[in-house]
mmCIF file of C-alpha atoms in Angstrom:
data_model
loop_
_atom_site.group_PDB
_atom_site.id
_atom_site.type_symbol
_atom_site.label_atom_id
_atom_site.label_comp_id
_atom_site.label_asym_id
_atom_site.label_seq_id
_atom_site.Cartn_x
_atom_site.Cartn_y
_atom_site.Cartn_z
ATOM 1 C CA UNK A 293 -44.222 -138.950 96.219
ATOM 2 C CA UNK A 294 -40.682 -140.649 96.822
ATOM 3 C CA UNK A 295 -39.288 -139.472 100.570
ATOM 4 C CA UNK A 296 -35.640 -138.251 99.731
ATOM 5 C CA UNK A 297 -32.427 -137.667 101.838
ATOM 6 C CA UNK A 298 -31.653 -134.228 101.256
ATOM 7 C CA UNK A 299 -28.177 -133.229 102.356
ATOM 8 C CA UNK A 300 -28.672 -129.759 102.374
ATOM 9 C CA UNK A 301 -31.598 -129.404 105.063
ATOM 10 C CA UNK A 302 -30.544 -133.185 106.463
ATOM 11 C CA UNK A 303 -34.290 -134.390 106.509
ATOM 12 C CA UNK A 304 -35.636 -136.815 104.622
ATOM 13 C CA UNK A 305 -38.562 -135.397 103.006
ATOM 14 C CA UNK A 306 -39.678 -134.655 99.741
ATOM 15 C CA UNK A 307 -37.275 -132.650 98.421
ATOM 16 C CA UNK A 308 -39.812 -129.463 98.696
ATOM 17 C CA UNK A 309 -38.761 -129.110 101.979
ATOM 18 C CA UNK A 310 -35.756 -127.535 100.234
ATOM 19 C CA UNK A 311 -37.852 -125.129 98.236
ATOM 20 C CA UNK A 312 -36.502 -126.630 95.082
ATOM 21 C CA UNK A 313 -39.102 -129.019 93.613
ATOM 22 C CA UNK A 314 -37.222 -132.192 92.172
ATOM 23 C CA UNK A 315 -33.730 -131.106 93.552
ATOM 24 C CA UNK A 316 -31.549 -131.808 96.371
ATOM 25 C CA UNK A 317 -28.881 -130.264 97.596
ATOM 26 C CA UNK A 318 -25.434 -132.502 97.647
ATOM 27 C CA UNK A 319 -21.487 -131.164 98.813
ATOM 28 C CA UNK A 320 -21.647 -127.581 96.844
ATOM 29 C CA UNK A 321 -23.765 -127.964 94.590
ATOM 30 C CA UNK A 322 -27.822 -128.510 93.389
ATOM 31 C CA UNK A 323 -28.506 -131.847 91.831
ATOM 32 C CA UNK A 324 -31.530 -134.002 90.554
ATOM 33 C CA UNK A 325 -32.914 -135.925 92.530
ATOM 34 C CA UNK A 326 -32.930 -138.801 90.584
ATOM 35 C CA UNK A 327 -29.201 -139.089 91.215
ATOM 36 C CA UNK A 328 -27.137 -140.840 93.373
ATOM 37 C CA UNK A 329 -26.879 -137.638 96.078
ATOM 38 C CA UNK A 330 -30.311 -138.609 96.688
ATOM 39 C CA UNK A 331 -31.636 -142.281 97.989
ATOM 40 C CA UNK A 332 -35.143 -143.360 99.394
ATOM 41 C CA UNK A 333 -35.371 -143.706 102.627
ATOM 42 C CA UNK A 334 -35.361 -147.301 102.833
ATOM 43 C CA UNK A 335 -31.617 -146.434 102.107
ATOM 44 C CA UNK A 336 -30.512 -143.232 104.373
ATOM 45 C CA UNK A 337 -27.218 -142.703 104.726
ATOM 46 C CA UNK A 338 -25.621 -143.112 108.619
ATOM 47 C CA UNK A 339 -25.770 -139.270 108.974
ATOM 48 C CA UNK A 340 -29.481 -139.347 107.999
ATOM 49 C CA UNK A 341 -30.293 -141.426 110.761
ATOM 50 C CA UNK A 342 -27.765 -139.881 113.325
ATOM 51 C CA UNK A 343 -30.004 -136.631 112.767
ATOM 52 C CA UNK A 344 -33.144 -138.782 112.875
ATOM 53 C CA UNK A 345 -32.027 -139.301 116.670
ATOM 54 C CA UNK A 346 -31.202 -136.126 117.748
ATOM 55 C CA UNK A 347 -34.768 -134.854 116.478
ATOM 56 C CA UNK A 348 -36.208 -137.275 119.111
ATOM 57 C CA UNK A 349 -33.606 -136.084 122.074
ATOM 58 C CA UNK A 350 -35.331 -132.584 121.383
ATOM 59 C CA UNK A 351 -38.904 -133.692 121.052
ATOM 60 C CA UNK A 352 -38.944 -136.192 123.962
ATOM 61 C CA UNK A 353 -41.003 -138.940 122.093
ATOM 62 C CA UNK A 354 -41.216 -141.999 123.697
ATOM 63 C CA UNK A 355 -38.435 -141.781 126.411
ATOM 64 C CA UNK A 356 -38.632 -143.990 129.178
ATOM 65 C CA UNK A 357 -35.751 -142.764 131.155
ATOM 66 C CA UNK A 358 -35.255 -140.315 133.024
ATOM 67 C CA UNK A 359 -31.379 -138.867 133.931
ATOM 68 C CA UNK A 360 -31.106 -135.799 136.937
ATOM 69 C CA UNK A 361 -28.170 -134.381 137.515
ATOM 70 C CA UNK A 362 -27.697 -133.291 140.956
ATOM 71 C CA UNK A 363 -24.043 -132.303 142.047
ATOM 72 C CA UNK A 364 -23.400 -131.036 145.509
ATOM 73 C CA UNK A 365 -20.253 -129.076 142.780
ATOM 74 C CA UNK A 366 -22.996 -127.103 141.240
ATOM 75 C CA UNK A 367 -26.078 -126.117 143.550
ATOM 76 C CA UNK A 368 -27.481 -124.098 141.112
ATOM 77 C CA UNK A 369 -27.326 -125.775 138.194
ATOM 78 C CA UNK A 370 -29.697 -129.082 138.851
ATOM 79 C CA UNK A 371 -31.072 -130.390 135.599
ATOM 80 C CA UNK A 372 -32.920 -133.435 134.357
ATOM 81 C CA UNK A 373 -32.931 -134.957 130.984
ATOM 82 C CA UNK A 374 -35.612 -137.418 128.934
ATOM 83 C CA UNK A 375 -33.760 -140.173 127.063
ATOM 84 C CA UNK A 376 -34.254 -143.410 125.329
ATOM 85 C CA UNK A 377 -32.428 -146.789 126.792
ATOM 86 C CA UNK A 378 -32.087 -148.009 124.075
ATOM 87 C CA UNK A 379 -30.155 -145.519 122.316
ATOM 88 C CA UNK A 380 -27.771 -145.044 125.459
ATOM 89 C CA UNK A 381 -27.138 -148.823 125.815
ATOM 90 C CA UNK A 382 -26.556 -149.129 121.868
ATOM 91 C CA UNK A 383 -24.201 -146.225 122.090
ATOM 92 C CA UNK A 384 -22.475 -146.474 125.010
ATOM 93 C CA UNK A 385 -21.232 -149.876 127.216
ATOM 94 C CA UNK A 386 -21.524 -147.952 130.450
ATOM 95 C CA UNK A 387 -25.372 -147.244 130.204
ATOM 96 C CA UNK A 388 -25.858 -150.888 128.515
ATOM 97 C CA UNK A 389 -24.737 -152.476 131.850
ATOM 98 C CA UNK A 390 -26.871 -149.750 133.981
ATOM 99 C CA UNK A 391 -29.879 -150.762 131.934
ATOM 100 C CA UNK A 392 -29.355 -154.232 130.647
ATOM 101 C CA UNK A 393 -27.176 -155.427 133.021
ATOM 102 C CA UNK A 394 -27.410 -158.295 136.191
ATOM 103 C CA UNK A 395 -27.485 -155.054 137.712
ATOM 104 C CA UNK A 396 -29.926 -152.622 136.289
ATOM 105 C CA UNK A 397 -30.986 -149.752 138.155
ATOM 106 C CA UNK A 398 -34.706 -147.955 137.812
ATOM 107 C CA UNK A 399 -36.115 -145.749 135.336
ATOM 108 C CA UNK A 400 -34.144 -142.854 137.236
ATOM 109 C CA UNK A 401 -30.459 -142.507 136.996
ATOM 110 C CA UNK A 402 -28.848 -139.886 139.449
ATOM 111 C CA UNK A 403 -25.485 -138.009 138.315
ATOM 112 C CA UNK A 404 -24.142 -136.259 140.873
ATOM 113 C CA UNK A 405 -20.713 -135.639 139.828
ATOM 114 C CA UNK A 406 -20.678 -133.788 136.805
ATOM 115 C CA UNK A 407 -22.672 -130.436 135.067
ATOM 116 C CA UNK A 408 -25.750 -130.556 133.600
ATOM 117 C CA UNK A 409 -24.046 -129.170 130.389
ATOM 118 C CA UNK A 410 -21.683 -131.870 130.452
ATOM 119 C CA UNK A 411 -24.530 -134.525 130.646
ATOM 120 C CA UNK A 412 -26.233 -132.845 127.851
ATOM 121 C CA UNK A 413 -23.254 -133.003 125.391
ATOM 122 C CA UNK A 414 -22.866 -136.578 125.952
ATOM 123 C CA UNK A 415 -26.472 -137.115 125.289
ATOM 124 C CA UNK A 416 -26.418 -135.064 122.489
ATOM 125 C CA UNK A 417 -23.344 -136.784 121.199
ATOM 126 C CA UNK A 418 -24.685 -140.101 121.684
ATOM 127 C CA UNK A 419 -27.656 -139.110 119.402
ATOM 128 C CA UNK A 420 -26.087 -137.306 116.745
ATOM 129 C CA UNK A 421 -22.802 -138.646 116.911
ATOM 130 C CA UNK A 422 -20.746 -135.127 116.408
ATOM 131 C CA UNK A 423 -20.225 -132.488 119.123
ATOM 132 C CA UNK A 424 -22.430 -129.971 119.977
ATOM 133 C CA UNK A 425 -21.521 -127.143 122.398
ATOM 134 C CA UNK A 426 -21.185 -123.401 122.140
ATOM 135 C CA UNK A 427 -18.487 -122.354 124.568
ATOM 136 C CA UNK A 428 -15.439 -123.335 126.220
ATOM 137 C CA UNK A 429 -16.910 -123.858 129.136
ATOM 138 C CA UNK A 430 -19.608 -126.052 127.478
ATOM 139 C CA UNK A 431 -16.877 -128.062 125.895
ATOM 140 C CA UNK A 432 -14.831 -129.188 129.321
ATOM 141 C CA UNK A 433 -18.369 -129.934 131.262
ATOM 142 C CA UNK A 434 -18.961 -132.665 128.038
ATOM 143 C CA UNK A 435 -15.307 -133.490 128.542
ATOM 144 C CA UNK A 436 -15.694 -134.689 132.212
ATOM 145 C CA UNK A 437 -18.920 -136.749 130.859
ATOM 146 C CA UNK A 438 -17.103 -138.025 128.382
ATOM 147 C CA UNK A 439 -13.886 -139.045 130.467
ATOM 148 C CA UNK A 440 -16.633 -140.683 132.943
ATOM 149 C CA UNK A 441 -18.585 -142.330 130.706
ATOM 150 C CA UNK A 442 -15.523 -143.779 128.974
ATOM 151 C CA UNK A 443 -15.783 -142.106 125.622
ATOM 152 C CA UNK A 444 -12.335 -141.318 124.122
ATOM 153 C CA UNK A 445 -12.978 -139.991 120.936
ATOM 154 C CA UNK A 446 -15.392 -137.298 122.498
ATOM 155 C CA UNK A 447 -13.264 -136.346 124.996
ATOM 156 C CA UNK A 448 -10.507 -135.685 122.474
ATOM 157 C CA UNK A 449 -13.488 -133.650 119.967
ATOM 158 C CA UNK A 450 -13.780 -131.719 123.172
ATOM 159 C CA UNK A 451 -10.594 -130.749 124.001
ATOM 160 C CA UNK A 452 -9.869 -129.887 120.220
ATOM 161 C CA UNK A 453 -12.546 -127.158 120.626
ATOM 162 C CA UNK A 454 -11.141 -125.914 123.458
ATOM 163 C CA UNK A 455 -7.600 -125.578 121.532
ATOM 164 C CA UNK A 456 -9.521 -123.572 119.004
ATOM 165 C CA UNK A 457 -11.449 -121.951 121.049
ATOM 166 C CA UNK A 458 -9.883 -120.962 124.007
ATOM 167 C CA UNK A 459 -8.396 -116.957 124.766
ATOM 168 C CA UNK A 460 -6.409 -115.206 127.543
ATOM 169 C CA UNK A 461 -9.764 -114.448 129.702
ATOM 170 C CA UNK A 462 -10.484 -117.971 129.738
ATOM 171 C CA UNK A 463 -7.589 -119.094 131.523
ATOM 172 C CA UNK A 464 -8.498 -118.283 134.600
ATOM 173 C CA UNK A 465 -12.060 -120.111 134.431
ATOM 174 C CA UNK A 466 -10.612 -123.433 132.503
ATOM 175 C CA UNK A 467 -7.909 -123.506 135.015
ATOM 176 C CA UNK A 468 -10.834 -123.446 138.232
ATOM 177 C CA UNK A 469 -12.637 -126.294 136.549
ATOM 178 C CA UNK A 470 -10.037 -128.372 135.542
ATOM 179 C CA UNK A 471 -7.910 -128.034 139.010
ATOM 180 C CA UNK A 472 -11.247 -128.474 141.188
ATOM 181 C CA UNK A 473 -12.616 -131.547 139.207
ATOM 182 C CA UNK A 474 -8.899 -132.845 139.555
ATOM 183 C CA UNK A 475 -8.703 -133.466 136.087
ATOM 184 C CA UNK A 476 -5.205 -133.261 133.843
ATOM 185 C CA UNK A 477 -4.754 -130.222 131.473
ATOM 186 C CA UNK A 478 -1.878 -131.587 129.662
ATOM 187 C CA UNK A 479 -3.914 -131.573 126.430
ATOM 188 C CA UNK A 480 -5.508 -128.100 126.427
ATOM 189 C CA UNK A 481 -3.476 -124.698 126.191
ATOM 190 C CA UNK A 482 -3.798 -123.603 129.969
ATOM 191 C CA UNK A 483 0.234 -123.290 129.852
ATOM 192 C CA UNK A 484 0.950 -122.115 126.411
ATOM 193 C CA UNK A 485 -1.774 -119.136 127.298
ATOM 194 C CA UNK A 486 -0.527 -118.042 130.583
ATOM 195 C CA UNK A 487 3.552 -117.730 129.037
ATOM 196 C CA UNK A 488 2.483 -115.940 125.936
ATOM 197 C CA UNK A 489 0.116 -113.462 126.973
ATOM 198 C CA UNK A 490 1.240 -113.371 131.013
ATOM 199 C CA UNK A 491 -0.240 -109.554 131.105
ATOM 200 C CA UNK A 492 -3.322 -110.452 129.187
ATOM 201 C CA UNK A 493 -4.319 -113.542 131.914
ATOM 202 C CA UNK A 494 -2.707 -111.176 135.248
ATOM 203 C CA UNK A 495 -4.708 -107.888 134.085
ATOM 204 C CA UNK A 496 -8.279 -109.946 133.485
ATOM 205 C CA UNK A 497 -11.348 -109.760 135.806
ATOM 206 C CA UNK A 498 -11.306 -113.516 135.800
ATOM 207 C CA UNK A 499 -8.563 -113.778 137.403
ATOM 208 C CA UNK A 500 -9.460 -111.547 140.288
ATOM 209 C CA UNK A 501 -12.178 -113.841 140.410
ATOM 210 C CA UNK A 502 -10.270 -117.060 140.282
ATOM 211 C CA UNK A 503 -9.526 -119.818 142.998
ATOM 212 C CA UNK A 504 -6.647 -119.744 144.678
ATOM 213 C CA UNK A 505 -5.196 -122.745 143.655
ATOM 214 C CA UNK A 506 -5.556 -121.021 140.111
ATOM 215 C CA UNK A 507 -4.297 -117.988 141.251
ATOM 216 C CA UNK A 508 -0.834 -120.159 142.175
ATOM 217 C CA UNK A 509 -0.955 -122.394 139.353
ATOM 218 C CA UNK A 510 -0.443 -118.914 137.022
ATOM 219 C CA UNK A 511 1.556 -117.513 139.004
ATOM 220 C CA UNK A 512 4.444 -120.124 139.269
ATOM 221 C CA UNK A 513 4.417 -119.567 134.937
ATOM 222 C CA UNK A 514 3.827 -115.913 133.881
ATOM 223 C CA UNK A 515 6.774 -115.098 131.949
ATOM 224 C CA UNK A 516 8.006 -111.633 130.592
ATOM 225 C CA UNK A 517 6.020 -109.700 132.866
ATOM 226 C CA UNK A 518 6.696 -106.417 134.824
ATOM 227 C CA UNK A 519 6.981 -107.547 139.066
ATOM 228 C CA UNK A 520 5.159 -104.568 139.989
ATOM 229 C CA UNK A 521 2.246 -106.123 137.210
ATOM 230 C CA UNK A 522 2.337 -109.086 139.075
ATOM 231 C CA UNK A 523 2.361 -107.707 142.522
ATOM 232 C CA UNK A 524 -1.239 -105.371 141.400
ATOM 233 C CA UNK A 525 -2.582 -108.612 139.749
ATOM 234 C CA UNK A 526 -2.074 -110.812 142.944
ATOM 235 C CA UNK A 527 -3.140 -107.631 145.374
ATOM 236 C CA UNK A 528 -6.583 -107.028 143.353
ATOM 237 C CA UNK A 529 -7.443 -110.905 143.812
ATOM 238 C CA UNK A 530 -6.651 -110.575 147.313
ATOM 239 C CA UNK A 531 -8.939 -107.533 147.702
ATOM 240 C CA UNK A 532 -11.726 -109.129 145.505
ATOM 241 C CA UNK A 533 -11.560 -112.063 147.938
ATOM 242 C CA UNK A 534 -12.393 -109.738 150.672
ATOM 243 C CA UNK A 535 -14.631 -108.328 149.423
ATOM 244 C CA UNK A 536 -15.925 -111.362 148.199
ATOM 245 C CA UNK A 537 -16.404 -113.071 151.524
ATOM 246 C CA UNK A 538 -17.837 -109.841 152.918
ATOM 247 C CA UNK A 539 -20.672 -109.913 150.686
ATOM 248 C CA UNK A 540 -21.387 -113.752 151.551
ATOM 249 C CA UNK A 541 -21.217 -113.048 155.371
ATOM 250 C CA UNK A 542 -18.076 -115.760 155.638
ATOM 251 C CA UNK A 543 -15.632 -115.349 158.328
ATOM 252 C CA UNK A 544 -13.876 -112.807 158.284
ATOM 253 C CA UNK A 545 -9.719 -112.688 157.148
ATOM 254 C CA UNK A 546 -7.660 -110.153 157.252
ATOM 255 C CA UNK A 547 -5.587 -108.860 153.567
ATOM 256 C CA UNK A 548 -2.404 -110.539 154.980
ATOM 257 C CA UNK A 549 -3.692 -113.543 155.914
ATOM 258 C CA UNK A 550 -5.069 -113.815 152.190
ATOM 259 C CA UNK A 551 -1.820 -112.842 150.422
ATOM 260 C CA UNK A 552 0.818 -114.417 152.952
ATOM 261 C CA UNK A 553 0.680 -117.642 150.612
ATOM 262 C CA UNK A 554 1.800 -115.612 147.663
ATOM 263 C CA UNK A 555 4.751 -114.066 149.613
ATOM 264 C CA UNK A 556 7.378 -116.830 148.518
ATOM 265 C CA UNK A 557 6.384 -115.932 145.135
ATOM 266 C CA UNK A 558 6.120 -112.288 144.894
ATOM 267 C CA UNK A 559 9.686 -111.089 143.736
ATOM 268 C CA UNK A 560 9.862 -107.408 145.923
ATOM 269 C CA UNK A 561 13.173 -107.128 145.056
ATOM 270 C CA UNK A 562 12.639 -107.316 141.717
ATOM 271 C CA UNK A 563 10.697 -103.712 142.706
ATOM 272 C CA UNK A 564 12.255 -100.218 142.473
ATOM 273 C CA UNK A 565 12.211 -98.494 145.414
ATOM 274 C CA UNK A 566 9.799 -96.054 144.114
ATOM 275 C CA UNK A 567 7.048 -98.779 142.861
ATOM 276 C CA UNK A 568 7.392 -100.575 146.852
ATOM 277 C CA UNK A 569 6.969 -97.470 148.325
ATOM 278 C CA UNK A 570 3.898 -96.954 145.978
ATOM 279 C CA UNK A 571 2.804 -100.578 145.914
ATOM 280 C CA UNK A 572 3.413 -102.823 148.811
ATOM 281 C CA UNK A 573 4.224 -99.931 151.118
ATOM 282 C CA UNK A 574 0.396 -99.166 151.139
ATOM 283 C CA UNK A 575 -1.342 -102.155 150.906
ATOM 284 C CA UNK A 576 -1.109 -102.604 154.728
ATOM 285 C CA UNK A 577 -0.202 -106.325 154.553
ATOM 286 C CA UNK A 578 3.347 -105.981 155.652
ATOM 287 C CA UNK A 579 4.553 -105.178 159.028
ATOM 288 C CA UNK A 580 5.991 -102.064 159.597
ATOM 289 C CA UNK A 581 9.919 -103.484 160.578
ATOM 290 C CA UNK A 582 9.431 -106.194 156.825
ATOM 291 C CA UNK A 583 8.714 -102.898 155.174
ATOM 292 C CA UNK A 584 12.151 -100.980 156.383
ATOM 293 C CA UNK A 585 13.760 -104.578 156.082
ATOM 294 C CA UNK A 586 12.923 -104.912 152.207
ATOM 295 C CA UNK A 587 13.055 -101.577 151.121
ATOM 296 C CA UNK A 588 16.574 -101.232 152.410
ATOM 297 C CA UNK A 589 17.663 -104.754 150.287
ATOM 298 C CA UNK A 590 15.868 -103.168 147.277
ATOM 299 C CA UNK A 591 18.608 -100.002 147.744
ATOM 300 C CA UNK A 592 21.176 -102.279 149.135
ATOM 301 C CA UNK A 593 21.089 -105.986 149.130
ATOM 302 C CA UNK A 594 21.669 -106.951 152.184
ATOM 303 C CA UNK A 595 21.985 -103.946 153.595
ATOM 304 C CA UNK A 596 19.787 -105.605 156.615
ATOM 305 C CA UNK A 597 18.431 -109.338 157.484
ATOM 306 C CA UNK A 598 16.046 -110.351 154.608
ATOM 307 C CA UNK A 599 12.496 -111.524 156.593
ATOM 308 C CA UNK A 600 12.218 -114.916 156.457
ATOM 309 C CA UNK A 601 8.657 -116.163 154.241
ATOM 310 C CA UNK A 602 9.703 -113.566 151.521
ATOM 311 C CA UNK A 603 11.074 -114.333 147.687
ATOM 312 C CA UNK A 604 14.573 -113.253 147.992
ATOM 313 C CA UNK A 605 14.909 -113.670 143.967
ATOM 314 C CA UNK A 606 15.740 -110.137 142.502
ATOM 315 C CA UNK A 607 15.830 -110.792 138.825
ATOM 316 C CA UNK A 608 12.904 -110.850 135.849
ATOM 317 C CA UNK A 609 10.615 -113.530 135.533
ATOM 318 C CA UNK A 610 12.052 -115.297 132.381
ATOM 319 C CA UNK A 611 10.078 -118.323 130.378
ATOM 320 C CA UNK A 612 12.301 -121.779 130.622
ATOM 321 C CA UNK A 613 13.262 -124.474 128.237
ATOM 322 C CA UNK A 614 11.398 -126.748 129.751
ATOM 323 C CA UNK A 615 8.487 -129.375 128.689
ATOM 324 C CA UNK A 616 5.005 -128.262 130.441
ATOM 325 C CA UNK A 617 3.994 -131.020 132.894
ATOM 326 C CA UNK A 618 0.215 -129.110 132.524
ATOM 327 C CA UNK A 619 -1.744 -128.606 136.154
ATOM 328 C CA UNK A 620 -1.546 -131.604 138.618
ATOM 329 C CA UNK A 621 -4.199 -133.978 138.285
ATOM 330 C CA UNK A 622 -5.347 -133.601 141.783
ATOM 331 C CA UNK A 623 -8.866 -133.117 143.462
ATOM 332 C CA UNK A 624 -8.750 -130.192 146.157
ATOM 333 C CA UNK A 625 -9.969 -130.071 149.177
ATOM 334 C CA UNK A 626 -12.231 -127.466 150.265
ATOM 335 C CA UNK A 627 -9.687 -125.616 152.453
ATOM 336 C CA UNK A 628 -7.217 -125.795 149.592
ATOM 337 C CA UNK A 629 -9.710 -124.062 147.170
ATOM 338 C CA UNK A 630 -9.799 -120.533 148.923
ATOM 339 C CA UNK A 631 -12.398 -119.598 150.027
ATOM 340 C CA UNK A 632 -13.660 -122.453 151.864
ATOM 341 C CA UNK A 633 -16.694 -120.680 153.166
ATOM 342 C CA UNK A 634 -18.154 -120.743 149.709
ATOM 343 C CA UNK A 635 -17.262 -123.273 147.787
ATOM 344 C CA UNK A 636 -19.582 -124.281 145.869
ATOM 345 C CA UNK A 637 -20.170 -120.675 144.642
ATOM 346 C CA UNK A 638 -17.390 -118.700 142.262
ATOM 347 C CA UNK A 639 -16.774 -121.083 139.408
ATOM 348 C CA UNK A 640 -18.971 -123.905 140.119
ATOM 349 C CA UNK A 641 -21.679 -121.699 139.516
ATOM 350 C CA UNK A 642 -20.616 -119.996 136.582
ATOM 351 C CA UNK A 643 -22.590 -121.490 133.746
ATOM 352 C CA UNK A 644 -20.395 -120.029 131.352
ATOM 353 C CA UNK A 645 -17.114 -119.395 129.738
ATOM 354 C CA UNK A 646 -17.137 -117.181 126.757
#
């Protein structure tokens, strides 16, 4: 019996495999396989064979490497992979220098800078040739692989999915990856999301959850939002973060220690008097004389000294004409990513990102 290339179930088999005896299927339509949709395999076509190798990824056969990904970023989330060195070095020039190089390490590579589901997606890319993931959060791990392992065209695949992909309640979670791997967001819709649906990304439980170098970055660009919206958004993270670092056993810091960052930012006289007195008035992280000093602005601008550390900007919080710049590419430090007691918990342990 003559072993086909069927494009419809992508083996190459006798065409029973498709349940249609001396057929194959080919673009929309079913074909006999004595045409030219169907070859011998002496003569697959490049996608036969890419799906060749990612049906030995799966199965294991024959690997004689062995790749563990350990990063101090993600505790929980330690993984180790089979692979072929051959199929790495062909593919990609990084992995031929680790393996065939003057300098070729062991049968064990160690990764300890990136997710396990980024390392995956690379492998699976390199063995199939097209991307495989199923979230957004799936997608940016095989990003930073792909930006580390020098693969352009993969990185780009990846951040095309996230484009497509990506909603209001992701923001939050994109935004703590990218800024904490110091990578550039220029090319993926962190910005565009947080201006056009502001009360969408403010009014999630991700971003209660979210670092606070997240929790600035969307600050400094919700647009055509309601203060006091702002003011409960940045008050529930606050809260969350206590509570957070109560249920860890970290040291303990008090609610205006948390939000007296976000005091420059907060716009109180952009407040009625009757949402401060509702709102800030009882959160207990104002003093009692910055309290009489803004509520009296609010009725009377300056009515009294304004207390120095506070927004003095009164008016709505208005998108401008401006081109994004995206979040800084910068690495934080661990006392810059609040809180530093914990780390490597929150996002770096979230394996996912609907």
């Amino acid at each position: 019996m003559s072993y086909m290339y069927c494009n419809r179930c992508g083996y190459n088999t006798p065409c029973e495999r498709c349940r249609m005896r001396g057929q194959c299927f080919y673009g929309d339509s079913w074909t006999s396989s004595s045409r030219k949709s169907c070859a011998v395999a002496s003569c697959q076509t490049e996608s036969a064979q890419e799906f060749s190798f990612a049906r030995f990824l799966k199965a294991g056969d024959l690997t004689d490497v062995e790749i563990a990904v350990e990063s101090d970023r993600f505790p929980d989330q330690r993984k180790c992979f089979k692979a072929h060195r051959l199929v790495l070095a062909l593919q990609n020039d990084v992995f031929r220098a680790m393996f065939y190089g003057d300098f070729a390490k062991e049968d064990r590579v160690v990764i300890t800078d990136l997710h396990p589901e980024g390392v995956l997606g690379l492998l699976r890319y390199f063995y199939s040739g097209q991307l495989e993931v199923d979230s957004v959060h799936q997608a940016l791990c095989t990003r930073s692989a792909a930006i580390k392992y020098l693969e352009p065209r993969l990185a780009q695949m990846c951040s095309a999915y996230v484009k497509t992909k990506m909603t209001a309640k992701d923001v939050c979670p994109v935004l703590d990856y990218v800024l904490t791997m110091g990578e550039d967001d220029s090319d993926l819709p962190t910005t565009t999301l947080v201006q056009a649906e502001s009360l969408a990304v403010l009014s999630s439980q991700e971003f209660e959850s979210c670092f606070v170098c997240t929790a600035h970055y969307v600050l400094d660009r919700v647009v055509n939002v309601p203060e006091v919206s702002v003011m409960r958004a940045v008050h529930a993270w606050a809260l969350n973060q206590l509570r957070y670092a109560a249920a860890v056993g970290a040291r303990g810091r008090t609610l205006r220690q948390i939000m007296q960052p976000f005091f420059p930012k907060l716009r109180f006289l952009a407040l009625t008097a009757q949402d401060f007195v509702a709102g800030p008035n009882l959160w207990g992280a104002l003093s009692a004389d910055e309290v009489r000093a803004i509520l009296s602005n609010i009725v009377k601008r300056g009515s009294v000294p304004f207390p120095a550390g506070f927004c003095q900007t009164d008016g709505p919080r208005k998108a401008k004409i401006s081109k994004s710049r995206g979040a800084q590419s910068k690495v934080f430090k661990v006392s810059e990513v609040y809180p530093s007691d914990f780390l490597a918990l929150g996002l770096l342990q979230r394996a996912k990102i609907n």
